[in-house]
mmCIF file of C-alpha atoms and ligand atoms in Angstrom:
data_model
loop_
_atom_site.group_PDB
_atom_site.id
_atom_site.type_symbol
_atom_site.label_atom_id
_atom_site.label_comp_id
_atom_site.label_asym_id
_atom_site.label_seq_id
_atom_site.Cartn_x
_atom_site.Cartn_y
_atom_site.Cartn_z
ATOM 1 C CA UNK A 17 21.537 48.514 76.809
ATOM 2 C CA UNK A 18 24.194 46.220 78.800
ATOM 3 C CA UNK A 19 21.631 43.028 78.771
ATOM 4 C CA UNK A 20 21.226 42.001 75.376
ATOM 5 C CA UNK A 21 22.106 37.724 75.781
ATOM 6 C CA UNK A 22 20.083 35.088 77.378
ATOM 7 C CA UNK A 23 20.924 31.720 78.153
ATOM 8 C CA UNK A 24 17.231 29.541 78.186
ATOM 9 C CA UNK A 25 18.647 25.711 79.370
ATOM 10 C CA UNK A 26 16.252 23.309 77.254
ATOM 11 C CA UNK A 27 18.175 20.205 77.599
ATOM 12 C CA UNK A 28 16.482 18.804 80.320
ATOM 13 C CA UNK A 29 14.237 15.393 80.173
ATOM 14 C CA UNK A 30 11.035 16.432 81.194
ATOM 15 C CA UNK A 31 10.391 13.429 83.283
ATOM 16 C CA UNK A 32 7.672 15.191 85.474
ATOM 17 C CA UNK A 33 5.387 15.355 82.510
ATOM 18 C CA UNK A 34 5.363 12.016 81.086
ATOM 19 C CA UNK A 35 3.786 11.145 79.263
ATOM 20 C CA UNK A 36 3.055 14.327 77.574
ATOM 21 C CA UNK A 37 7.241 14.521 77.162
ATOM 22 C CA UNK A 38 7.556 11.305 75.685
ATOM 23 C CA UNK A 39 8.490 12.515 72.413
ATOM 24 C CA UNK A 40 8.071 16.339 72.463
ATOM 25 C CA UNK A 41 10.174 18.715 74.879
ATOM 26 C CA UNK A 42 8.444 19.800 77.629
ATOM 27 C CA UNK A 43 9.477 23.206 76.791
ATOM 28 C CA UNK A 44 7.340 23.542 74.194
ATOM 29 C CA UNK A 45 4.070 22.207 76.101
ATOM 30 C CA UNK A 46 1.521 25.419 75.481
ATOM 31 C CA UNK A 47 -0.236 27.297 78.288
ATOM 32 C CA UNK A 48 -3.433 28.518 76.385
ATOM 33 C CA UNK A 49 -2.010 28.798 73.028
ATOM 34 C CA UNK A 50 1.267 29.343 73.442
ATOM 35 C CA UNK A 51 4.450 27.479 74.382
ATOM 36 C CA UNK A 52 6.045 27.402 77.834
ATOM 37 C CA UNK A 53 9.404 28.252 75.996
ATOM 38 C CA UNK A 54 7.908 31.568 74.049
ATOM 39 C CA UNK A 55 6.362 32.967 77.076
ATOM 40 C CA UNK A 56 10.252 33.037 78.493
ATOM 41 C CA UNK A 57 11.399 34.372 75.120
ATOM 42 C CA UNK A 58 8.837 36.779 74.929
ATOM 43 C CA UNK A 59 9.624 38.072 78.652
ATOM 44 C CA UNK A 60 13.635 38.337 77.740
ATOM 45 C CA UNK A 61 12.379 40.211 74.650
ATOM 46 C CA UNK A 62 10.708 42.826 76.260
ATOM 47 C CA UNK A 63 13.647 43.249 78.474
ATOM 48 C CA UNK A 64 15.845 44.156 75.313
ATOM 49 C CA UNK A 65 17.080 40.738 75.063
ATOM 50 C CA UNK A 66 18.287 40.095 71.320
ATOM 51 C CA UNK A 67 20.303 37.030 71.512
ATOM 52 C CA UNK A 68 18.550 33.869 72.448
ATOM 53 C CA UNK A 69 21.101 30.897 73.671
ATOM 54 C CA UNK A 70 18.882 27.875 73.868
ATOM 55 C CA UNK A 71 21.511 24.835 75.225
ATOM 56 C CA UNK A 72 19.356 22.218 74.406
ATOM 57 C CA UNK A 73 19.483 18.282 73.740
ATOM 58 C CA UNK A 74 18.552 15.627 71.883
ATOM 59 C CA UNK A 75 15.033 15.480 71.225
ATOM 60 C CA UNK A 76 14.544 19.064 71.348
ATOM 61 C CA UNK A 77 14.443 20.105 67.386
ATOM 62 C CA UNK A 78 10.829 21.615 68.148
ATOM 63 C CA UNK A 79 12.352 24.105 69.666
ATOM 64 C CA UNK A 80 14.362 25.480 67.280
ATOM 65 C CA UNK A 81 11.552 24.490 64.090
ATOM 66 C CA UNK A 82 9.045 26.692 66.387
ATOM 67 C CA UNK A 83 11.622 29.803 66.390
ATOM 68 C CA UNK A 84 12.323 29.024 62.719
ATOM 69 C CA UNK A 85 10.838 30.716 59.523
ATOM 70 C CA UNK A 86 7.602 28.350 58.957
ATOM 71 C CA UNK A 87 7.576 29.171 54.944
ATOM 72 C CA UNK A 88 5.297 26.562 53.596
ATOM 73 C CA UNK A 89 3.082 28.408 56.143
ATOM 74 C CA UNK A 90 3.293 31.555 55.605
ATOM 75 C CA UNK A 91 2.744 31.026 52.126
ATOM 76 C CA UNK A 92 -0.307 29.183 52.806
ATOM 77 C CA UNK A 93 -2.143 31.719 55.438
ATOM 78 C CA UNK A 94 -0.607 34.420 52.878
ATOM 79 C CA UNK A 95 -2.559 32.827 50.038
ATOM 80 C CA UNK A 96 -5.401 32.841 52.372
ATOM 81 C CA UNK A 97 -5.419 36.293 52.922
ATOM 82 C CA UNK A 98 -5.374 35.280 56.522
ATOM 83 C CA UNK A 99 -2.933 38.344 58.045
ATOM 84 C CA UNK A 100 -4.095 37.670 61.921
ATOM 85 C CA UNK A 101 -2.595 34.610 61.755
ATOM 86 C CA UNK A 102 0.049 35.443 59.749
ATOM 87 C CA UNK A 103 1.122 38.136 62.581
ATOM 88 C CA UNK A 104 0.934 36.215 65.007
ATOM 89 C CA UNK A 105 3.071 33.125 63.486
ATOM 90 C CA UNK A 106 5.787 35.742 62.449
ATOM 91 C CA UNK A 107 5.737 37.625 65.985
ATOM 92 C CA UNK A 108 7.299 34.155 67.377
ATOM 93 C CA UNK A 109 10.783 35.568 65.949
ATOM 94 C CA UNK A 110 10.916 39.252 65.445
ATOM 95 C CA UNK A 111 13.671 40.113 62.791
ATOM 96 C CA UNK A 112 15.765 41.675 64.779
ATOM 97 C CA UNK A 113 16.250 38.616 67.496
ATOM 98 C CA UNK A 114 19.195 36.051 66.924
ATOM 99 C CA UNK A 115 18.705 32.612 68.278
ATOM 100 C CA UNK A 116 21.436 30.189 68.440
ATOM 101 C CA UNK A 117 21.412 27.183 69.474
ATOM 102 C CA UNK A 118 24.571 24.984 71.212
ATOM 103 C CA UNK A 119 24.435 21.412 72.670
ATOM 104 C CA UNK A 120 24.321 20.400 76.133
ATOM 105 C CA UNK A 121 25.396 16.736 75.232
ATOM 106 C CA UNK A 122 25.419 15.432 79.029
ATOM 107 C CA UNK A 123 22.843 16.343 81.294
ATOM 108 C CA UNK A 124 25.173 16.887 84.315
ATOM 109 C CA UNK A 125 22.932 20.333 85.549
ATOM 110 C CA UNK A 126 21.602 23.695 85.319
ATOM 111 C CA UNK A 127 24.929 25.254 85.945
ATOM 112 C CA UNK A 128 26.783 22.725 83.408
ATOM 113 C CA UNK A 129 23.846 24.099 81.288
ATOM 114 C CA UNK A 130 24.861 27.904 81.530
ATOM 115 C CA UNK A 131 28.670 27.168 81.062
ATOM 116 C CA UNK A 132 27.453 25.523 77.552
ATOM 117 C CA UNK A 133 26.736 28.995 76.712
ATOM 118 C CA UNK A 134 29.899 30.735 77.940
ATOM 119 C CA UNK A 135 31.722 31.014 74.242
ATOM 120 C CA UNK A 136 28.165 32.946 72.767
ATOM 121 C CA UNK A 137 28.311 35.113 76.091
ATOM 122 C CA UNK A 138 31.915 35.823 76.366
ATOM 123 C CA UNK A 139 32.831 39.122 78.773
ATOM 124 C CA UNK A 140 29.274 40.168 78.884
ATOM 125 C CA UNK A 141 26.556 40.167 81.502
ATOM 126 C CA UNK A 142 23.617 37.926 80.471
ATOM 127 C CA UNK A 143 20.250 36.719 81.367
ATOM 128 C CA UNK A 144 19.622 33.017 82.714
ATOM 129 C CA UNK A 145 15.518 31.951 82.046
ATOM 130 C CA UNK A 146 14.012 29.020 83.037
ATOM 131 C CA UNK A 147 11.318 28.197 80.841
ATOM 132 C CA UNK A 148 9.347 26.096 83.740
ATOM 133 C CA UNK A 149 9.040 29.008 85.767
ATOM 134 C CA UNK A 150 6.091 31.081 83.637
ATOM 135 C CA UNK A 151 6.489 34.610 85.277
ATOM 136 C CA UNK A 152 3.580 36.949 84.929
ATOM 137 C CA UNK A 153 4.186 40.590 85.641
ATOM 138 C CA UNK A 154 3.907 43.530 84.661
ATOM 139 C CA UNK A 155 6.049 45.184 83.563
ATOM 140 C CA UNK A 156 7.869 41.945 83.005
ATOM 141 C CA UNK A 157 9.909 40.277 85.491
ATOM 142 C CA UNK A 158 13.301 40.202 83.660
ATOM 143 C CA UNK A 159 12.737 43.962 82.582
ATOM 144 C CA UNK A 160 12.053 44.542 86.333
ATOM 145 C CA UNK A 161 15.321 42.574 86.649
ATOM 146 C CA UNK A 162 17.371 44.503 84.113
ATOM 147 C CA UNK A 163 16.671 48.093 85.850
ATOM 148 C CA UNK A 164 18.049 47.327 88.766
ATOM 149 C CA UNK A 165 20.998 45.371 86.782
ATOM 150 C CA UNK A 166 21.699 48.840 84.794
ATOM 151 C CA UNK A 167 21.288 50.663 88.422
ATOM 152 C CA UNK A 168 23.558 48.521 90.414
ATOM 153 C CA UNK A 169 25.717 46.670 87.995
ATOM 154 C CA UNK A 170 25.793 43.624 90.032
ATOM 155 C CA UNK A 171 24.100 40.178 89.485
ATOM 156 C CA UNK A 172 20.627 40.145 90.275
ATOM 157 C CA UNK A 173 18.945 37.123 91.317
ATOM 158 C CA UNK A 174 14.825 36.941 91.356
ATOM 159 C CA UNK A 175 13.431 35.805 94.859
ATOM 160 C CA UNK A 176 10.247 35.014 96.438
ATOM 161 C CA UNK A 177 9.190 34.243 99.615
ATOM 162 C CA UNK A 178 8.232 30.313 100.101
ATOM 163 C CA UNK A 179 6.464 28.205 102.501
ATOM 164 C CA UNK A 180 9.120 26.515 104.803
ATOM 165 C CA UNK A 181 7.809 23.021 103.716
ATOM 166 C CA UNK A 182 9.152 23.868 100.141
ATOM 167 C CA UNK A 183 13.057 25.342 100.521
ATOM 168 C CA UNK A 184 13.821 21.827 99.223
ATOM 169 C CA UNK A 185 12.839 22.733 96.047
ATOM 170 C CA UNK A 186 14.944 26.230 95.636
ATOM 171 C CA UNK A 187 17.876 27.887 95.787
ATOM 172 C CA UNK A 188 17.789 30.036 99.013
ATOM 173 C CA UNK A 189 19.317 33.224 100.131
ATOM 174 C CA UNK A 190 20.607 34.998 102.979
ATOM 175 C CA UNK A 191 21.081 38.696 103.124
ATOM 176 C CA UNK A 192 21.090 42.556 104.036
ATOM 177 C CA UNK A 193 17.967 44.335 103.339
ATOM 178 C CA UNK A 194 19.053 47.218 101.100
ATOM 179 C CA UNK A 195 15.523 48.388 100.327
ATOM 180 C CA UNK A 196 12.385 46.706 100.784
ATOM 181 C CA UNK A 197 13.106 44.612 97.139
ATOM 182 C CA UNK A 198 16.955 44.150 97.518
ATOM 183 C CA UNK A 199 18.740 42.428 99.439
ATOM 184 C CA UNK A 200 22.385 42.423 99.524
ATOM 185 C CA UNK A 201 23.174 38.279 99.340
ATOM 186 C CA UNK A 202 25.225 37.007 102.027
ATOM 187 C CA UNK A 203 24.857 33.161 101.184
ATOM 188 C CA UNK A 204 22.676 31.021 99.031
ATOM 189 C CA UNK A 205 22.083 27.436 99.304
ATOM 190 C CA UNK A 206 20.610 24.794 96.937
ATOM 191 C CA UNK A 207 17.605 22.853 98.173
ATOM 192 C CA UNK A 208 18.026 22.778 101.702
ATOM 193 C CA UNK A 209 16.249 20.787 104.348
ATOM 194 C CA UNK A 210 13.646 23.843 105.807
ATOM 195 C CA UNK A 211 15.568 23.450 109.450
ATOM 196 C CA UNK A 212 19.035 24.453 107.315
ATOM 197 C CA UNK A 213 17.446 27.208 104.747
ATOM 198 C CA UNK A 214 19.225 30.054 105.784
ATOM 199 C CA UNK A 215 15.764 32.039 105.239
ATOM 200 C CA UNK A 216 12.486 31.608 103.352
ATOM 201 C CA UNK A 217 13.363 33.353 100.000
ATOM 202 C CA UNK A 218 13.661 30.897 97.228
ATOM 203 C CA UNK A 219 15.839 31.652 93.749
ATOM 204 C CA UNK A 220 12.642 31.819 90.946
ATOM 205 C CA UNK A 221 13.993 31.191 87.485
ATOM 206 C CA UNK A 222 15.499 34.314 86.391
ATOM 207 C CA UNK A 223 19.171 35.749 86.776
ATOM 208 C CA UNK A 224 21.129 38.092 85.614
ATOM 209 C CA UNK A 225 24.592 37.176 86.345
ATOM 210 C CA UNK A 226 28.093 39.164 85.338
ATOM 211 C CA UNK A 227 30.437 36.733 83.392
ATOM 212 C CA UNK A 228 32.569 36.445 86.274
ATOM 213 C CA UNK A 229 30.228 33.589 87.404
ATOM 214 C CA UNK A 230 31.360 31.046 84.361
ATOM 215 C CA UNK A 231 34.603 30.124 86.264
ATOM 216 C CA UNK A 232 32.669 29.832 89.245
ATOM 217 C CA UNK A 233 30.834 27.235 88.178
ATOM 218 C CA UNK A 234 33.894 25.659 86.024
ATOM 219 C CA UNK A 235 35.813 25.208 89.230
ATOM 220 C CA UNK A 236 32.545 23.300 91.347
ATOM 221 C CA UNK A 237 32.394 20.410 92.429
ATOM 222 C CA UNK A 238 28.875 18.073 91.687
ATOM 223 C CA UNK A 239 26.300 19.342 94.262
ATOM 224 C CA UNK A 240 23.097 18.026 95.422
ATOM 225 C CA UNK A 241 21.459 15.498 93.050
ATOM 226 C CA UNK A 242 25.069 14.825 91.778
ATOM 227 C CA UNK A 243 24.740 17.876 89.073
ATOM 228 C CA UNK A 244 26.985 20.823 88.672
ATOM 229 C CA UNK A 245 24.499 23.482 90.397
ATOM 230 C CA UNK A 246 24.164 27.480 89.412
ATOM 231 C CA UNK A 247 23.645 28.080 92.988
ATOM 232 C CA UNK A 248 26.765 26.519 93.756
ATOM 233 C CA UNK A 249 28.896 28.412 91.171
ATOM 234 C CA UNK A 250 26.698 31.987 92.440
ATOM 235 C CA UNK A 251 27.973 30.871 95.862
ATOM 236 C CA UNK A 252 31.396 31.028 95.103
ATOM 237 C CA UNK A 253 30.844 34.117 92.877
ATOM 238 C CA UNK A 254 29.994 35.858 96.481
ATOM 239 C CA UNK A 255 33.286 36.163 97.377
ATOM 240 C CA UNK A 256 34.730 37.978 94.640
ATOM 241 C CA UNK A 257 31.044 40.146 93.952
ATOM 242 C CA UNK A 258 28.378 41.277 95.128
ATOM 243 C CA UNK A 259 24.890 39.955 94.449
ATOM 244 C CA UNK A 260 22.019 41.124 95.027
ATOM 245 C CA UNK A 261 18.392 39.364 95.578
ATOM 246 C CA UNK A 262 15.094 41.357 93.937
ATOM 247 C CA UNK A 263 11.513 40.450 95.038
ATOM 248 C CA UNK A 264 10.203 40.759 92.072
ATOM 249 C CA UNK A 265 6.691 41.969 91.596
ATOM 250 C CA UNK A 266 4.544 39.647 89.948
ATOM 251 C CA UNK A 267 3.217 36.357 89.776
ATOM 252 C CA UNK A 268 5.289 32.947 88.916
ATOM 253 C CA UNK A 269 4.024 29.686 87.811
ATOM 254 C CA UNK A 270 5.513 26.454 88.614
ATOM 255 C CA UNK A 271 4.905 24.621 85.150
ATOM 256 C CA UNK A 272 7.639 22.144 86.251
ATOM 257 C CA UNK A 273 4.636 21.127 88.149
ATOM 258 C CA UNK A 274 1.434 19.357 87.027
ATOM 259 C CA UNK A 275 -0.350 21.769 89.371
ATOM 260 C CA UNK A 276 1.337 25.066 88.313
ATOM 261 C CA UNK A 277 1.252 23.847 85.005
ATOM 262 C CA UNK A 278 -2.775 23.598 85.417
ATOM 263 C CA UNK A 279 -3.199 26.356 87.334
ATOM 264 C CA UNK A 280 -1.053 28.943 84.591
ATOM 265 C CA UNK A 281 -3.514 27.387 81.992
ATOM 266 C CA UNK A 282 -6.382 28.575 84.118
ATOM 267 C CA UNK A 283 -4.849 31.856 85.361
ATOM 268 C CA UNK A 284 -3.599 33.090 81.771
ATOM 269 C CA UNK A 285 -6.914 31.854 79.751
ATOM 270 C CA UNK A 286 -9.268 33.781 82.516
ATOM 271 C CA UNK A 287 -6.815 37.067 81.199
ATOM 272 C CA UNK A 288 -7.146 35.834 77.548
ATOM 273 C CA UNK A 289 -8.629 38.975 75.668
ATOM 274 C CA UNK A 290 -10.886 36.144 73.438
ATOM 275 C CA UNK A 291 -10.995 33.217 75.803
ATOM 276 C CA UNK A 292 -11.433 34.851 79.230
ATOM 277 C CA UNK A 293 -15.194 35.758 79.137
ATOM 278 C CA UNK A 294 -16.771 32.545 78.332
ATOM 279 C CA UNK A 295 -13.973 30.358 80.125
ATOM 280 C CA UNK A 296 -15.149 32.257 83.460
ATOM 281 C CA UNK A 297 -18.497 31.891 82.474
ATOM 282 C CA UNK A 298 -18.037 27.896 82.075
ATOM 283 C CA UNK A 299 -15.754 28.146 85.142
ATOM 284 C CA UNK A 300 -18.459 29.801 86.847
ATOM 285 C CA UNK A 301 -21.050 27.448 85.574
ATOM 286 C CA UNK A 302 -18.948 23.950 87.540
ATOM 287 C CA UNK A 303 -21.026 22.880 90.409
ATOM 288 C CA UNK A 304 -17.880 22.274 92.333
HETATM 289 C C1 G1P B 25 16.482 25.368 89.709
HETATM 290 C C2 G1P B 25 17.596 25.943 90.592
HETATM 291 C C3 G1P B 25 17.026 26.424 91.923
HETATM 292 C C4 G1P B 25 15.906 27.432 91.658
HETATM 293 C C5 G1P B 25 14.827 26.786 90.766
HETATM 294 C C6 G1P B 25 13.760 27.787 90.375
HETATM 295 O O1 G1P B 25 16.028 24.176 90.293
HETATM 296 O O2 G1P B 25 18.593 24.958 90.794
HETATM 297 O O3 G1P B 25 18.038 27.030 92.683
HETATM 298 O O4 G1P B 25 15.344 27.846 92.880
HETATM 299 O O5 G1P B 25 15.417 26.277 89.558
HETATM 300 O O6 G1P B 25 12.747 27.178 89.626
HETATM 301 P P1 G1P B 25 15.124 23.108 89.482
HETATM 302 O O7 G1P B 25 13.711 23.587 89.609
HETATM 303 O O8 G1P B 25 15.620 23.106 88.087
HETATM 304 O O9 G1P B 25 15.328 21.800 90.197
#
């Protein structure tokens, strides 16, 4: 397994979500019944992913209480001979997962965020996950991700297709079709105007990048917004390596959003194996 490390930034303010982020990270905002931040966990996990690198910030101590050992807990559903529950609150950190946690004390961008973690990474290839984007898929998108990572030992970005009206909101690419899911990445671009956006395939929240892309990024200059951008430090990365853009298969929530945040809470609790039945019967029930 060559993917076992995953950088998850966390530091970020949440400001889209006040005030729900007021005084809780708006990583840890649940979708059903579970936080935005496990889902993305859960997803790395699957992918053989055993070392969690959370760069968080302050205010984000949820975070690392939720992947903690809960033992007052425990004891108490123990007592209560409740062993459902009890599975499920210990599945949130399998025993053989590490998380670690380091400090992004200045929120100066995503790609400031990913050089936070370049100590716990070192010479290895790792996983970037952006807890916002709630990727459904099956089998998971970063699994998806790490097959063609162990086939073509390059870094693998995930891409979508997006309506022109949004390319402000992504990274986007330019590149060689290699097969009908690859591309072979010729440029990439942060948030550009739709008339600039070199095509319509947008950067999703998952990367697996080889460590050559740390001094990228060390050597940028701010980008747009004024923040040290990933996209800028993959950029630069494309002229010493390849990289290579997968359309994933699957579906990918925006919870940054209030919408994709709403509509991931309606999507996943329709698939909930308890919830689903009678939430599309009361769904179906709306005289809307
Ligand atoms: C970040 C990246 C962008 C990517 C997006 C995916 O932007 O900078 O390239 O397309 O995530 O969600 P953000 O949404 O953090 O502004």
């Amino acid at each position: 397994m060559l993917v076992t490390r995953a950088i998850f930034p966390v530091a970020g303010l949440g400001t889209r979500f006040l005030p729900a982020t007021k005084a809780q990270p708006k990583e840890m905002l649940p979708v059903v019944d579970k936080p935005l931040i496990q889902y993305a966990v859960e997803e790395a996990y699957a992918a053989g992913v055993r070392q969690m690198i959370f760069v968080t910030g302050r205010h984000k101590r949820p975070i690392e209480d939720h992947f903690d050992m809960t033992f007052e807990l425990e004891v108490a559903l123990e007592q209560a001979g409740k062993e459902e529950l009890l599975k499920v609150v210990r599945s949130v950190k399998p025993d053989d997962m590490e998380c670690i946690y380091v400090r992004q004390a200045q929120a100066l961008g995503l790609g400031h965020a990913v050089l936070c973690g370049q100590r716990l990474v070192g010479d290895n290839p790792f996983a970037v996950l952006l807890a916002d984007d709630l990727m459904v898929g099956e089998p998971p998108v970063m699994q998806q991700m790490v097959e063609q990572f162990e086939e073509w030992r390059v870094s693998i970005l995930a891409v979508q297709e997006v309506p022109a009206e949004q390319t402000r909101r992504y990274g986007i690419v330019a590149g060689t079709p290699i097969n009908e899911r690859l591309l072979d990445v010729t440029g990439i671009v942060e948030k550009p105007a739709p008339e600039d956006a070199p095509s319509r395939l947008g950067v999703a929240g998952r990367y697996i990048l080889t460590p050559g892309v740390f001094h990228e990024i060390a050597t940028q200059q701010r980008g747009v917004g004024g923040e040290i951008q990933l996209t800028d430090g993959i950029a630069a990365l494309l002229r010493r390596e390849k990289v290579f853009a997968y359309r994933y298969e699957g579906k990918r929530f925006d919870c940054g959003s209030k919408e994709g945040f709403l509509e991931a809470n309606v999507a996943l609790a329709l698939e909930h194996p308890q919830l689903g039945p009678g939430f599309r019967a009361y769904l179906k029930s709306l005289d809307i």
